[in-house]
CSV table of C-alpha atoms in Angstrom, one decimal:
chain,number,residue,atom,x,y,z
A,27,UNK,CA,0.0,0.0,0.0
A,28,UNK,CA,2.6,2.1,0.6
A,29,UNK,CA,4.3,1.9,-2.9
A,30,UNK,CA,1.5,3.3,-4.8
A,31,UNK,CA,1.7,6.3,-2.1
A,32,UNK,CA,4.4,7.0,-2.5
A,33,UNK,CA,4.6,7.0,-6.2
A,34,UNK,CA,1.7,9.6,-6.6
A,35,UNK,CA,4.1,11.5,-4.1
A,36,UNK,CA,7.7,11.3,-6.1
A,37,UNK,CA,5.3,12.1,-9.4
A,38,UNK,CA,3.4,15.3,-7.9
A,39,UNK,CA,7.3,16.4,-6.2
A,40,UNK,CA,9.0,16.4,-9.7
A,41,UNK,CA,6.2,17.6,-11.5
A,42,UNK,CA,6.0,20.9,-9.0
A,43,UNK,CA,9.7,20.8,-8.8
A,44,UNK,CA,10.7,22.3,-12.1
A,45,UNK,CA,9.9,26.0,-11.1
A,46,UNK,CA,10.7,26.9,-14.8
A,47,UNK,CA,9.0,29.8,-16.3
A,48,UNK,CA,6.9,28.1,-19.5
A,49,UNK,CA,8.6,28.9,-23.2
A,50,UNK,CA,7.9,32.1,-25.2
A,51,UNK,CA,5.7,30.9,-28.1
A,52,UNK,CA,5.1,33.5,-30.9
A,53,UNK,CA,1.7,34.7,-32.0
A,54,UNK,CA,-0.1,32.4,-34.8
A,55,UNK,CA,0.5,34.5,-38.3
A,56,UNK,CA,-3.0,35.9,-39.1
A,57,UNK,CA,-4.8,33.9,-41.8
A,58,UNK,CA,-3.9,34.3,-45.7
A,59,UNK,CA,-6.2,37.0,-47.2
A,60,UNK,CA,-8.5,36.7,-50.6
A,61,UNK,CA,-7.4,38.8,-52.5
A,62,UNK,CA,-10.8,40.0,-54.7
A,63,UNK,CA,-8.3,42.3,-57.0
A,64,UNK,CA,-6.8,42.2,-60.6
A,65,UNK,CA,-6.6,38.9,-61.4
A,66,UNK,CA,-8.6,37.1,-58.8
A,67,UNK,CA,-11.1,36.3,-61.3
A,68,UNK,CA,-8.3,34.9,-63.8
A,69,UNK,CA,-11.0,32.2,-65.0
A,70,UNK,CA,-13.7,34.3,-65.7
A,71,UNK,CA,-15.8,32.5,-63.0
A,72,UNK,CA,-17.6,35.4,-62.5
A,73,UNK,CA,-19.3,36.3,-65.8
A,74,UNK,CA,-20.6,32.5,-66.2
A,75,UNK,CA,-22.3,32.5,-62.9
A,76,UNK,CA,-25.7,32.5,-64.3
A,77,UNK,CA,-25.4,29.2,-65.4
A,78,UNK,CA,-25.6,27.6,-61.8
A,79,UNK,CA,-28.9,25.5,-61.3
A,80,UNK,CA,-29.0,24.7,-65.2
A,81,UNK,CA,-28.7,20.6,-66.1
A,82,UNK,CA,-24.8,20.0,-67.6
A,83,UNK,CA,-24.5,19.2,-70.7
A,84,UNK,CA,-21.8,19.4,-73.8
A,85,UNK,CA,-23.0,22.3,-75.6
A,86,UNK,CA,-23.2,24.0,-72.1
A,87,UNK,CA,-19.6,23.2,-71.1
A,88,UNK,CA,-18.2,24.6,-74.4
A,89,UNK,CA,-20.7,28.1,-74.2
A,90,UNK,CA,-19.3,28.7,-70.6
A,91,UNK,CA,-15.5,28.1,-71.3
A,92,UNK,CA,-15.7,30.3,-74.6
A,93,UNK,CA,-17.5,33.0,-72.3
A,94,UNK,CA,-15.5,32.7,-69.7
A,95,UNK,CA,-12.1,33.0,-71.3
A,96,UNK,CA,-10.5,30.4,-69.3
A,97,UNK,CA,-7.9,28.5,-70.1
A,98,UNK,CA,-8.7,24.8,-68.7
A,99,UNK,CA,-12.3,23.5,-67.8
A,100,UNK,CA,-12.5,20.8,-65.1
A,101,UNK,CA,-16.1,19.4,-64.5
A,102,UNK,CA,-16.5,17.7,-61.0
A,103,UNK,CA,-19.4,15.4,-60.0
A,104,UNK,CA,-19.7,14.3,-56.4
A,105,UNK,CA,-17.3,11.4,-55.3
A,106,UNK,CA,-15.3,12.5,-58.0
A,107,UNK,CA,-11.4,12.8,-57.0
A,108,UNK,CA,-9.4,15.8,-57.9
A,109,UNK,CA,-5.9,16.9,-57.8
A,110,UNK,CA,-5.7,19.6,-55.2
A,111,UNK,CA,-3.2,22.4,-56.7
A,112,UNK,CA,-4.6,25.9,-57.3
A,113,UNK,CA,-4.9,27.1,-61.0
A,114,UNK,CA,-6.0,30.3,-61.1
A,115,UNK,CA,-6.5,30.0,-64.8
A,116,UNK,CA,-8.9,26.9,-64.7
A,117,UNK,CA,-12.4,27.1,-64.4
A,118,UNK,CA,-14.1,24.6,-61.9
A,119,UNK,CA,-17.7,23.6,-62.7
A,120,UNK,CA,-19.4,21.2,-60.0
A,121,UNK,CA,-21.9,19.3,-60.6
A,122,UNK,CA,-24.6,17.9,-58.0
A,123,UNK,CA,-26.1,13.9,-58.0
A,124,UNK,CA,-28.4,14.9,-61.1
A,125,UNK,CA,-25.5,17.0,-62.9
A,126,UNK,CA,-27.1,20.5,-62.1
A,127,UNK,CA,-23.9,23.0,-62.1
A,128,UNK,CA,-24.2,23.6,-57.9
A,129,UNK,CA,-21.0,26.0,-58.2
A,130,UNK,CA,-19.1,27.6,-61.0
A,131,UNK,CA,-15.3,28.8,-59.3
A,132,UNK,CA,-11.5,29.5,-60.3
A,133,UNK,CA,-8.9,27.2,-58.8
């Protein structure tokens, strides 16, 4: 009985025994900012956004990437994988279960 005693004791003593003042950390950077500038709308996202809620189709696909000016179109349909590097020159168009464009984005 007295073991575990005295076990609690030795670990509470060297816990309490290192009177060292805790390390300096610095501050967490502040988050990246969007920057809504020239060029953040390098895909032309923004003038095709009308075309969210309309059923996907061929015809549509090639009317929004000749609108849009932008130089690569990647469809995405739920499940689908995708790599995740940041093009601001592509134009993403997702796609819900019953390929609706849902969203219409650079990247």
């Amino acid at each position: 009985m007295r073991l575990p005693l005295l076990s609690v004791v030795l670990a509470i003593a060297a816990c309490s025994a290192s009177s060292q003042p805790a390390a300096n950390r610095d501050e967490a950077p502040p988050p990246p900012r969007i920057d809504n500038g020239p060029g953040a709308d390098a895909c032309g996202a923004q003038s095709v956004q009308d075309r969210i809620g309309r059923a996907f189709g061929d015809a549509l696909r090639e009317a929004i990437a000749e609108e849009s000016g932008a130089g690569r179109v990647r469809v995405l349909r739920p499940g689908d994988m995708a790599t995740m590097d940041h093009r601001p020159d592509r134009l993403n168009i997702h796609l819900d279960d019953n390929d609706v464009i849902a969203r219409i984005e650079c990247g």
